[in-house]
Coordinates of C-alpha atoms in Angstrom, one line a residue:
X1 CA 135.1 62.5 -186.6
X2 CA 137.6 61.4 -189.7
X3 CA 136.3 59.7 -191.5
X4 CA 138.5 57.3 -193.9
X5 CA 137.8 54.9 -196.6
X6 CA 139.2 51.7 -195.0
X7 CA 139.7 48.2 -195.7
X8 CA 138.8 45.8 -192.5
X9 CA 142.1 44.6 -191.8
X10 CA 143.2 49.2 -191.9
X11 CA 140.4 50.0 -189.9
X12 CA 141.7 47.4 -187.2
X13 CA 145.0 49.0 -187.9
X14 CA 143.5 52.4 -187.4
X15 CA 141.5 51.6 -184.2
X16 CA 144.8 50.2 -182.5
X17 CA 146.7 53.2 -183.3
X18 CA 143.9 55.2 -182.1
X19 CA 143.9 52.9 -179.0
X20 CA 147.4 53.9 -178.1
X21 CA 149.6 50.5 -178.8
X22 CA 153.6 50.7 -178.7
X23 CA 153.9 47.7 -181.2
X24 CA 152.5 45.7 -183.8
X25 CA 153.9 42.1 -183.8
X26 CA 153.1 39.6 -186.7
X27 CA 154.3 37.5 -189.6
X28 CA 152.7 38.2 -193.2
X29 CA 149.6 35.6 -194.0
X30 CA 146.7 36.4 -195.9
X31 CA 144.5 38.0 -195.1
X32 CA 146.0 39.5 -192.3
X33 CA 148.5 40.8 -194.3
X34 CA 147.2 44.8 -194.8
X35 CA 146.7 45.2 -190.7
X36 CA 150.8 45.6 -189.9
X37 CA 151.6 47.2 -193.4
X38 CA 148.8 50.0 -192.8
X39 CA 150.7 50.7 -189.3
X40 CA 154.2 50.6 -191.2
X41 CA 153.6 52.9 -193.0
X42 CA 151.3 55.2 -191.0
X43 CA 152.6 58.8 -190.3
X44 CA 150.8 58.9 -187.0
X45 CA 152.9 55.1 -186.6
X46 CA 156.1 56.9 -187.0
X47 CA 155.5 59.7 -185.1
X48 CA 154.6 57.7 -181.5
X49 CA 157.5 55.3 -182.5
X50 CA 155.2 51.9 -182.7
X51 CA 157.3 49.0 -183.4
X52 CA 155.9 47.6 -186.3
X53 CA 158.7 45.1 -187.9
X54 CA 158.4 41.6 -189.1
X55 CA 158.7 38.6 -186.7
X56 CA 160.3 35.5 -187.6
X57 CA 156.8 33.8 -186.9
X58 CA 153.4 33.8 -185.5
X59 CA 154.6 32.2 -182.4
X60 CA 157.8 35.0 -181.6
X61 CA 155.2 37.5 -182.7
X62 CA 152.9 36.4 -179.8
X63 CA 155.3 36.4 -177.4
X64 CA 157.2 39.7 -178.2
X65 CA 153.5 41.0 -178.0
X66 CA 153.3 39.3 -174.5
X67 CA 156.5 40.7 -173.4
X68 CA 155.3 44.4 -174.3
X69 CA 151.6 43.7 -172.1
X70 CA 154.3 42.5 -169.0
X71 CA 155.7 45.7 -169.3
X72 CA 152.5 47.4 -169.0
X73 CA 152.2 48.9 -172.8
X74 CA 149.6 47.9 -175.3
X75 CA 150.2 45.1 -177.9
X76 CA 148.6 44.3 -181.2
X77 CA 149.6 40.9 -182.5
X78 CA 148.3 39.6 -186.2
X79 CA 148.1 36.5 -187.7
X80 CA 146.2 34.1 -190.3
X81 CA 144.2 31.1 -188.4
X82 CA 146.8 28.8 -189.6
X83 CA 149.2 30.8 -187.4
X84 CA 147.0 30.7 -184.9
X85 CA 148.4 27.2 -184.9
X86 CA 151.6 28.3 -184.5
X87 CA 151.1 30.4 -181.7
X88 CA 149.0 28.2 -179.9
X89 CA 151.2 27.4 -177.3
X90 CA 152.0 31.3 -175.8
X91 CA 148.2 32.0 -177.0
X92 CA 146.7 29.3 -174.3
X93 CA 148.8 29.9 -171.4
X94 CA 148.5 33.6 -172.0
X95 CA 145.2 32.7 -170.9
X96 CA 146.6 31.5 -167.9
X97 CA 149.2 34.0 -166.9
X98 CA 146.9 37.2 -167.9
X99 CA 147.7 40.4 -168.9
X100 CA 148.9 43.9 -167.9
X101 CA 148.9 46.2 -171.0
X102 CA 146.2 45.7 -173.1
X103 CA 147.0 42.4 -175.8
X104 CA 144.3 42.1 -178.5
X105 CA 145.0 39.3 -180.6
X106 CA 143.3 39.6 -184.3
X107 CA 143.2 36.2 -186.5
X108 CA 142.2 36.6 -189.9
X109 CA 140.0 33.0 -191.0
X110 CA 139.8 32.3 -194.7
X111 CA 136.4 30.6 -195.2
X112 CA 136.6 28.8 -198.7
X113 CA 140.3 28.6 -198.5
X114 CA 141.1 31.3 -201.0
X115 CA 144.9 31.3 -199.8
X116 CA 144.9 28.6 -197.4
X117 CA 145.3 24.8 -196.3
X118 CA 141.6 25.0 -194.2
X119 CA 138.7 26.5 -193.0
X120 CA 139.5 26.6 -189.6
X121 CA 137.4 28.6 -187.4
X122 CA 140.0 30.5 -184.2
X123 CA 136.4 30.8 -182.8
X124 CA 137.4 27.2 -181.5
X125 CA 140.9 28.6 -179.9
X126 CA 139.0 31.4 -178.4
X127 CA 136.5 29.3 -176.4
X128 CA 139.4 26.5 -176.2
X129 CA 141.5 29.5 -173.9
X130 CA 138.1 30.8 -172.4
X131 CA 139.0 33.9 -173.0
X132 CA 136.6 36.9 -174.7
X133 CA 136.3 36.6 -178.6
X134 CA 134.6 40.1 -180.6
X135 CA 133.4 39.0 -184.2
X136 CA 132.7 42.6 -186.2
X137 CA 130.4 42.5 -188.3
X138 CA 131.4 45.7 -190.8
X139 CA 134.4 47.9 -191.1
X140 CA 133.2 50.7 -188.8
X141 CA 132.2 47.9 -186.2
X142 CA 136.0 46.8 -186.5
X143 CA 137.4 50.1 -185.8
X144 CA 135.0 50.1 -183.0
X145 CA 135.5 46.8 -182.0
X146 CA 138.8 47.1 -181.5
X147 CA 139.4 50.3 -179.8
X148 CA 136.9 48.5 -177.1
X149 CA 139.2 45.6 -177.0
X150 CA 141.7 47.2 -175.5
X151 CA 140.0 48.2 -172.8
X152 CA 138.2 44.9 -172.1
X153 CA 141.5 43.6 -172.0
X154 CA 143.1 45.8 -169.3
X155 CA 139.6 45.4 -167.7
X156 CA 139.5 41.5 -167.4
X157 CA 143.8 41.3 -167.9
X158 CA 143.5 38.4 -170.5
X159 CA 144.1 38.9 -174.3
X160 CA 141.0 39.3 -176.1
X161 CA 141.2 37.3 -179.5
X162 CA 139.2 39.5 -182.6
X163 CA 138.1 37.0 -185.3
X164 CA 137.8 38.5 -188.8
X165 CA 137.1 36.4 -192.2
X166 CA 138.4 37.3 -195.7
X167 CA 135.5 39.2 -196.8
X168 CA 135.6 42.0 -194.1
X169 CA 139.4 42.3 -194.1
X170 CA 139.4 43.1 -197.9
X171 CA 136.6 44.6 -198.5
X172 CA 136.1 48.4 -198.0
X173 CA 133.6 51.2 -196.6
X174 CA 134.0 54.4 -194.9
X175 CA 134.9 54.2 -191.1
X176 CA 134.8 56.7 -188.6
X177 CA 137.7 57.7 -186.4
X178 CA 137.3 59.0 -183.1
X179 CA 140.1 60.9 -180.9
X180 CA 143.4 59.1 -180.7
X181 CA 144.7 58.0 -176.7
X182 CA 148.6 58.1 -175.9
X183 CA 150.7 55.0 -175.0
X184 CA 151.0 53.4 -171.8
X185 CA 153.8 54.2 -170.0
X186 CA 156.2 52.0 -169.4
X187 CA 154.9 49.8 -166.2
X188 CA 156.1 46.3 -165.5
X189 CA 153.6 44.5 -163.7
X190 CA 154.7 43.8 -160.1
X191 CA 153.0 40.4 -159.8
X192 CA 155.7 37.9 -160.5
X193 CA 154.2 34.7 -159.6
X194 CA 151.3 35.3 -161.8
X195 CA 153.6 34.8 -164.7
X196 CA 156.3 32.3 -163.5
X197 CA 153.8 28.8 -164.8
X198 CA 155.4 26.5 -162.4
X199 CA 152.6 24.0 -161.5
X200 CA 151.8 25.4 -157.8
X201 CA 151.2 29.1 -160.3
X202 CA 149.4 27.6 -162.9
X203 CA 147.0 25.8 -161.0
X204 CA 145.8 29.3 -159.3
X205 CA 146.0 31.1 -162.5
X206 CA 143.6 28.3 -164.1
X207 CA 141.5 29.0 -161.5
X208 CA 141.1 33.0 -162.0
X209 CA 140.1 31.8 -165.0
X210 CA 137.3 30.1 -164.8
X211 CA 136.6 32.3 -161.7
X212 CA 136.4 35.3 -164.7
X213 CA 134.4 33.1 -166.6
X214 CA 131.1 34.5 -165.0
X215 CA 132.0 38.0 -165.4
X216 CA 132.8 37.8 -169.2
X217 CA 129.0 36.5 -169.7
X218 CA 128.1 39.2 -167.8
X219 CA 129.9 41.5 -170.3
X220 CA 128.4 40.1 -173.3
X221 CA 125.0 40.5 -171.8
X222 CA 125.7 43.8 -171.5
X223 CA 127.7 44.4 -174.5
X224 CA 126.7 46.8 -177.2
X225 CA 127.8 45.0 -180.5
X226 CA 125.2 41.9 -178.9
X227 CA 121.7 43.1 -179.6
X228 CA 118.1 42.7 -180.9
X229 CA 116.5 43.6 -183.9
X230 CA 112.9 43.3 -183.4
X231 CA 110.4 41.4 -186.2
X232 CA 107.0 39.2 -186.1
X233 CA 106.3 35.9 -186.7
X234 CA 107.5 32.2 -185.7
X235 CA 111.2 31.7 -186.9
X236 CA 114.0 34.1 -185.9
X237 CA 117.5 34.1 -186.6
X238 CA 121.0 33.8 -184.7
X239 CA 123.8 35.9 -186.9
X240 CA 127.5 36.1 -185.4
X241 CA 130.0 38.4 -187.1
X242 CA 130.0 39.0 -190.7
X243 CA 126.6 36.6 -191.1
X244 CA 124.7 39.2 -189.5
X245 CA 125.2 41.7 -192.7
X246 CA 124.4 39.0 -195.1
X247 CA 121.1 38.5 -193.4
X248 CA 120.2 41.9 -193.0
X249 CA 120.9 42.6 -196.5
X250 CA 118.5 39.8 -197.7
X251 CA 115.8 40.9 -194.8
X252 CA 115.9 44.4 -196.8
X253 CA 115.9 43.4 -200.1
X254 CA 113.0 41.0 -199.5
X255 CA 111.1 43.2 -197.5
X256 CA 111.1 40.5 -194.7
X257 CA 109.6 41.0 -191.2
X258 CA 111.7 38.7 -189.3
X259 CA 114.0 39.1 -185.8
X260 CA 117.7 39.2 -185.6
X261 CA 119.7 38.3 -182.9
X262 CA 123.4 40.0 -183.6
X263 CA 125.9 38.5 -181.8
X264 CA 129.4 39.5 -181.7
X265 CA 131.1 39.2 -178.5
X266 CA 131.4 35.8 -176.5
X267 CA 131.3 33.9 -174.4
X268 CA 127.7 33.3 -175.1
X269 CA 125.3 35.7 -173.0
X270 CA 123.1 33.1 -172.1
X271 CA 120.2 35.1 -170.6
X272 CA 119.8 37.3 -173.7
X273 CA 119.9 33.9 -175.6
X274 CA 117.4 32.7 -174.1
X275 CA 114.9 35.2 -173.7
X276 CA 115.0 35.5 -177.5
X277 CA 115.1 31.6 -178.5
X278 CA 112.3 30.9 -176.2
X279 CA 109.9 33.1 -178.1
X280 CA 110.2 31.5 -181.4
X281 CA 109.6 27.6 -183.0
X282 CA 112.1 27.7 -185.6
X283 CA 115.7 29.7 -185.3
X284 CA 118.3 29.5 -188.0
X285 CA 121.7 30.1 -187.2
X286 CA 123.9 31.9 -189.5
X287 CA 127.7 32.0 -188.3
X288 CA 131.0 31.8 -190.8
X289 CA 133.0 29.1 -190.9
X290 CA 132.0 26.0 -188.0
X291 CA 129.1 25.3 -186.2
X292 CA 130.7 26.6 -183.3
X293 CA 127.5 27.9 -181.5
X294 CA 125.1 26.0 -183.3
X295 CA 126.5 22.8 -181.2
X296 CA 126.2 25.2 -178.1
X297 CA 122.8 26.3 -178.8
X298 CA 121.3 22.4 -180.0
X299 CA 123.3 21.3 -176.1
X300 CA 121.4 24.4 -174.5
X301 CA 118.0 24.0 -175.5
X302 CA 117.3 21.2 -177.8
X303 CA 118.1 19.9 -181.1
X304 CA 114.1 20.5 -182.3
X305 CA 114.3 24.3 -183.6
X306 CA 117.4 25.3 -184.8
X307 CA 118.7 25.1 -188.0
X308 CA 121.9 25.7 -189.8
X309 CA 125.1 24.1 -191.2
X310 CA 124.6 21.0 -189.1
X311 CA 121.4 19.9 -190.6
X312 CA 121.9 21.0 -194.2
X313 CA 120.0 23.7 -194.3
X314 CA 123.2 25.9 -194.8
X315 CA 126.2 24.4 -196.6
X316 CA 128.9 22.7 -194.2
X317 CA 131.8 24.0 -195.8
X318 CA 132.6 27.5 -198.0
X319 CA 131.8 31.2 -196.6
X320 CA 128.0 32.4 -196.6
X321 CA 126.6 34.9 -199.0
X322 CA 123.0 36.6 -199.3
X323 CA 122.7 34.0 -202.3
X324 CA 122.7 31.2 -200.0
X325 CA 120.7 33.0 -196.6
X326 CA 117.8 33.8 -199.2
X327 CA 117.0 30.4 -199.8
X328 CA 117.7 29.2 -196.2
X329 CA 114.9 31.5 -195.0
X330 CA 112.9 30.3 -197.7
X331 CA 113.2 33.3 -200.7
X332 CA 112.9 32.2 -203.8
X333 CA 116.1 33.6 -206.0
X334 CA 117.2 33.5 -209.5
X335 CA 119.7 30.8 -210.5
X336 CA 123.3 32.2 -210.7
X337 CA 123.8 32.1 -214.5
X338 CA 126.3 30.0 -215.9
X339 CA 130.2 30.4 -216.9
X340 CA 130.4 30.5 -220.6
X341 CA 132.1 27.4 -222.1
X342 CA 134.3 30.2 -223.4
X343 CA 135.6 31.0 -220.2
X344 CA 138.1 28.3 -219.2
X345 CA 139.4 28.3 -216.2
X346 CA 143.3 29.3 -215.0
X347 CA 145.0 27.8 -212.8
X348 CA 147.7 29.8 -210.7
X349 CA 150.9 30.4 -212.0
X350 CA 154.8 31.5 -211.2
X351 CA 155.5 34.9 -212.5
X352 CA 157.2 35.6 -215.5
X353 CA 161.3 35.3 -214.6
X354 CA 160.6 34.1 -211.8
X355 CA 163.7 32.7 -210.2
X356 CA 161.7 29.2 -209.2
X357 CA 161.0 28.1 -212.6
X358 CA 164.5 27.9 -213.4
X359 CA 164.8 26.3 -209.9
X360 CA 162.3 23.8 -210.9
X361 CA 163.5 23.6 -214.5
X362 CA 167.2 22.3 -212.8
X363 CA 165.4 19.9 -210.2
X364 CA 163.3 18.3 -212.7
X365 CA 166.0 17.3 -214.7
X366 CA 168.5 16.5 -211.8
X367 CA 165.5 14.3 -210.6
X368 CA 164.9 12.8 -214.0
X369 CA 167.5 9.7 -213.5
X370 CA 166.0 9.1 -210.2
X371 CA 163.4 5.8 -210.2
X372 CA 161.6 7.8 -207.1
X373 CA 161.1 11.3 -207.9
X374 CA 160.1 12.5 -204.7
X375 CA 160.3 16.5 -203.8
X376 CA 158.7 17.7 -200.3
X377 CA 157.3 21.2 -201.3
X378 CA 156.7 24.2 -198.8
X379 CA 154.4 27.1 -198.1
X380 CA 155.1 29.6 -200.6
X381 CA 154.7 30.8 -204.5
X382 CA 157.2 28.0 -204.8
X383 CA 154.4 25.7 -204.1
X384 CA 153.4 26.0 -207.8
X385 CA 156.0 23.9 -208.8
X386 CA 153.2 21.4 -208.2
X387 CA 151.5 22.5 -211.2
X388 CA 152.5 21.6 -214.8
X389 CA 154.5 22.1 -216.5
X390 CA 157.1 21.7 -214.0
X391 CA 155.1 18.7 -211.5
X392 CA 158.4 18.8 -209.2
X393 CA 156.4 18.9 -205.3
X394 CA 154.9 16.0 -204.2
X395 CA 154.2 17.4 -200.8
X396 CA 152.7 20.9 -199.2
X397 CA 151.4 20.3 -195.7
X398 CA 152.6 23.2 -193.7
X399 CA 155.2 25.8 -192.8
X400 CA 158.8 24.0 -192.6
X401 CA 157.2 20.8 -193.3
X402 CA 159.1 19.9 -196.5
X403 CA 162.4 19.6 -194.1
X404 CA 161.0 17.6 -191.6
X405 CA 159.1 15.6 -194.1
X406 CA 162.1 14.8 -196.4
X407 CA 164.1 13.9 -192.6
X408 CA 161.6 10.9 -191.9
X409 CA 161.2 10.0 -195.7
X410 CA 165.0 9.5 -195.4
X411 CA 164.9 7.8 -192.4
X412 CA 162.3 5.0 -193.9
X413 CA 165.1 4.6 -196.8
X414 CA 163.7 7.0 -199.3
X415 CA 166.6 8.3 -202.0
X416 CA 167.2 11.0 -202.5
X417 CA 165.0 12.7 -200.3
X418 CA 164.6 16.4 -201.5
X419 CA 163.1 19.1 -199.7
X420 CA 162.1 22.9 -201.3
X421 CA 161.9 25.3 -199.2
X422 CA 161.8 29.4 -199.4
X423 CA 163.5 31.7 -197.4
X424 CA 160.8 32.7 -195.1
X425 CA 159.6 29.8 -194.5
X426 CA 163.4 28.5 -193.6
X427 CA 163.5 30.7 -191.0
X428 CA 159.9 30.4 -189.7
X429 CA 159.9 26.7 -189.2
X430 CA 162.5 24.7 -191.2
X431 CA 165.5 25.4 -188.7
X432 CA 164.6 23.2 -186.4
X433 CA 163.7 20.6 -188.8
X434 CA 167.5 21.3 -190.6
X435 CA 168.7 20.6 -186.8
X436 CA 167.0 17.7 -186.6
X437 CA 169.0 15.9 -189.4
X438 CA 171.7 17.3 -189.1
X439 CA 171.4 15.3 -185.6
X440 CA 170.6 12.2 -187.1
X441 CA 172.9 12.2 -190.4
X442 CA 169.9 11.9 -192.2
X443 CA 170.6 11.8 -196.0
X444 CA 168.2 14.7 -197.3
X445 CA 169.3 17.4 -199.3
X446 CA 167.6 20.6 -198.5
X447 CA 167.2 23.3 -200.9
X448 CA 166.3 27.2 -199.9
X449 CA 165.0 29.2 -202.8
X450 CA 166.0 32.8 -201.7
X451 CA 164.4 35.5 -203.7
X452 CA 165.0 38.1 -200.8
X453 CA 161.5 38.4 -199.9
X454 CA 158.2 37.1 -198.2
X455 CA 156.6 36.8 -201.7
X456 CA 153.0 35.1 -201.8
X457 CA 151.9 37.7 -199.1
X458 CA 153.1 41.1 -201.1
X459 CA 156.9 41.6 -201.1
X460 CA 157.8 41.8 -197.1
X461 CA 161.4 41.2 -195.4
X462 CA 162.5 38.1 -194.9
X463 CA 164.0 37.8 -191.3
X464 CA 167.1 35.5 -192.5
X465 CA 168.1 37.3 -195.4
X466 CA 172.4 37.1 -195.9
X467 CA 172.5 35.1 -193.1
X468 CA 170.9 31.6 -194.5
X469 CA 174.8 30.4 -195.1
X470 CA 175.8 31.1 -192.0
X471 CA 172.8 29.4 -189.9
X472 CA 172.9 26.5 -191.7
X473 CA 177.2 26.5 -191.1
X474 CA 175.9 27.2 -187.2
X475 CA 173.5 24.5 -187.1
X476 CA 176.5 22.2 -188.2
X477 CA 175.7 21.4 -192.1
X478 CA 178.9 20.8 -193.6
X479 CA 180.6 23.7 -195.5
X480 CA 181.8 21.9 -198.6
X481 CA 177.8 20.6 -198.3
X482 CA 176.5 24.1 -198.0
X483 CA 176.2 25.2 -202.1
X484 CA 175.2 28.5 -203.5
X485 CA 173.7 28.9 -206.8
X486 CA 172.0 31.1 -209.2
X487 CA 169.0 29.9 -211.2
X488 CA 169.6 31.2 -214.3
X489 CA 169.4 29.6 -217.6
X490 CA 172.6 30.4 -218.6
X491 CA 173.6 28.3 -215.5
X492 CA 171.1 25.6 -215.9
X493 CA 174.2 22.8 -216.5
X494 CA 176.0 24.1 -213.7
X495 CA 172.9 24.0 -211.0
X496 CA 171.8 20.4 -212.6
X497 CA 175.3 19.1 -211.4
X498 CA 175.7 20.6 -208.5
X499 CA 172.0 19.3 -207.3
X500 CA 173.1 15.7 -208.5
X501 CA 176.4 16.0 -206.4
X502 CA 174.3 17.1 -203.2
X503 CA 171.7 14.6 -203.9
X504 CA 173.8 11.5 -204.0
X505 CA 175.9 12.7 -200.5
X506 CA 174.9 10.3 -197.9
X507 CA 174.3 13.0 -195.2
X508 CA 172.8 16.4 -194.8
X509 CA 173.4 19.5 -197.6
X510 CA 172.0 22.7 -198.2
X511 CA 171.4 24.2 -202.1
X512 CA 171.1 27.8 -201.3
X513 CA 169.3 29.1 -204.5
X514 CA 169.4 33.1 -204.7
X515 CA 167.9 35.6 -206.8
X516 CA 165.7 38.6 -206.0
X517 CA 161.9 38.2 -207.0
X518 CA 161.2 39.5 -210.4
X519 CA 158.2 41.6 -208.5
X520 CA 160.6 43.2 -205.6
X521 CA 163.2 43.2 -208.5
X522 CA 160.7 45.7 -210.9
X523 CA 159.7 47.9 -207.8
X524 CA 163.3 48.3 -206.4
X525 CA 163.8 49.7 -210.7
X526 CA 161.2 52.1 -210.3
X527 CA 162.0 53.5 -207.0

């Protein structure tokens, strides 16, 4: 066996390699992030050829990744649960069509929103699709995990969503390999109508589906990574996914003699549930992020002996610890101690010469003769143009959002309506929001700060990069309205004007703001 000292998110990267996929599909979020880097730059990658470049987003990830399962070859596809969002639309009717190569889809939730706008649990999509859902609970069950995705999925033919939280993607241990498989070959499915979703299709496939639901109980009855861990007395508990280590770590430190459920693939084995629940008076149920199957559970057998998130006994929002399971099962703990008043906190901030503060600088003062100083911010490091000293965003909702938001502030008779955007992002979601005005006239002026790279998630390519002129020209912006400058203070007058020319046009204009980011700029020096 090798053995390597992995971080979740590599050891899923590992296990799929392992596995025998011919591509790795996804757009950088954290913490997904590490999964499609470890397979770029993976020897054993490069040598079988896996395709492992950046999509443009989560939902031409999902579909490229569909595309490779039609023609019969295994498909990884990675994403943060907000892309999940993005995706949504291929991810259900996958469901719907099925699969031929194998398609494991991993979403990486972010309980406590360390890098995110929610909590959202993609345990929700999962049973949404009714499709199988695995939920690791360590590093060496993820390489496992995942290897036996694959062939669950080629087993069942539907895409088999793996759900990991923060914690277990970036946190290491040692994992254990086993022997690597070869690629599919190439083999288009032959069943056309399957994936052609006309309604008189669609209606049949929905039917396979919930004909399949039956058989995927069946396999988490059976499964290995579902499983009882035996103890005395009246209350028990229910642990899915990373839970279960938290409460076997505080069962072992307290010396406690109580049973364990471990559940980790669904849909819920409801035999094996119910021998276990039946036994016991009081059940806690210890899950990270919603009560996903502590509603399930309370609609199986009663509201009178479980307990969990939904009746305070565990918090409602933030991730679990072995802090907050001790006093749930009743352990007395020692108070955290607290923060010094020495330690202050600090908020987040833009880099040192980083091209947006002399962005913001410029908009700030271009905006400073404007009674409404209105700026419709974007997903990105640029987002901390919220923060002082620069307070220039006054929105951050979603990717692309600051396009489309600025469009319908400008169409209620907002002026000027500004929108910030980065490069990425552009060409993630703000095209189509660019098309939109450019439809309708609207009077927005959009602004793309290009710093060459996919920067809040470590430095990746960004899929539009020397082309944003010539997209925006295609989509029909004007090109006497289609600027380029460079934020520099030695060209702080210069961008000022030019923002206040594009500002006061009565139509639709693009600022293209370029210059590299100071971190890509230092690494590109010392390679």
């Amino acid at each position: 066996m090798n053995k390597q000292l992995l971080l979740g998110a590599e050891a899923i990267a590992q296990a799929a390699l392992d596995a025998g996929i011919s591509g790795v599909y996804a757009y950088p979020g954290t913490p997904s992030t590490e999964i499609t880097q470890f397979i770029q730059q993976s020897p054993q990658a490069r040598e079988s050829g896996v395709r492992s470049k950046w999509s443009a987003n989560e939902k031409t990830a999902y579909e490229a990744a569909l595309g490779m399962s039609y023609a019969g070859k295994r498909a990884l596809v990675c994403m943060k649960h907000v892309g999940l969002n993005v995706a949504a639309d291929a991810f259900m009717n996958s469901a719907i069509t099925g699969v031929h190569g194998g398609l494991v889809v991993v979403v990486a939730d972010d309980p406590s929103m360390h890098s995110s706008q929610n909590e959202q649990d993609s345990r929700v999509y999962g049973k949404f699709a009714m499709i199988p859902v695995l939920e690791p609970s360590n590093q060496q069950e993820t390489y496992d995990i995942v290897r036996y995705a694959f062939d669950l999925s080629e087993e069942v033919k539907l895409p088999v969503l793996l759900r990991i939280p923060t914690r277990l993607s970036h946190s290491r241990a040692v994992v254990s390999g086993g022997e690597a498989m070869p690629q599919n070959q190439l083999a288009p499915t032959q069943e056309k109508n399957r994936w052609i979703l006309l309604p008189v299709n669609a209606r049949k496939g929905y039917h396979r589906l919930l004909e399949k639901q039956a058989q995927l109980i069946n396999f988490s009855e059976f499964s290995r990574f579902n499983q009882v861990i035996s103890g005395t007395g009246d209350k028990a508990v229910i642990a899915f996914g990373i839970a279960y280590n938290y409460v076997m770590e505080v069962i072992r430190t307290y010396a406690l003699d109580i049973p364990v459920l471990k559940l980790s693939q669904y849909p819920l084995p409801e035999k094996k549930i119910s021998e276990f629940t039946e036994k016991y008076g009081e059940i806690l149920v210890a899950e990270e992020g919603y009560p996903v199957y502590e509603e399930l559970l309370k609609g199986f057998f009663g509201n009178e002996k479980f307990r969990g998130r939904l009746d305070g006994t565990l918090p409602r929002t933030g991730e679990l610890s072995p802090n907050i399971l001790s006093k749930a099962l009743g352990v007395q703990t020692n108070s955290e101690p607290a923060v010094p008043s020495i330690v202050a906190p600090r908020p987040p901030m833009l880099c040192q010469g980083c091209s947006h503060r002399d962005l913001f600088d410029a908009v700030v003062q271009a905006m400073s003769l404007y009674p409404q100083r209105h700026v419709f911010g974007d997903i990105g490091c640029y987002t901390l143009g919220a923060l002082s000293p620069y307070n220039a965003i006054s929105t951050c909702v979603d990717m692309g959002a600051s396009i489309t938001m600025a469009k319908g502030a400008a169409d209620a008779g907002l002026f000027p309506a500004v929108a910030v955007i980065g490069d990425s992002t552009f060409t993630h979601s703000g095209i189509t929001g660019l098309l939109d005005a450019v439809n309708d006239k609207s009077a927005v002026t959009v602004i793309i700060s290009d710093n060459g790279t996919t920067a809040m998630t470590g430095g990746q390519d960004s899929s539009g990069s020397g082309k944003y002129f010539a997209i925006c020209k295609g989509i029909g912006v004007e090109e006497n309205h289609i600027r380029e400058i460079v934020p520099l203070k030695k060209n702080f007058e210069e961008n000022v004007r030019v923002m206040k020319e594009e500002f006061e046009y009565e139509g639709v204009s693009v600022i293209i703001s370029q210059r590299e980011c100071v971190q890509t700029a230092v690494k590109s020096r010392k390679k």
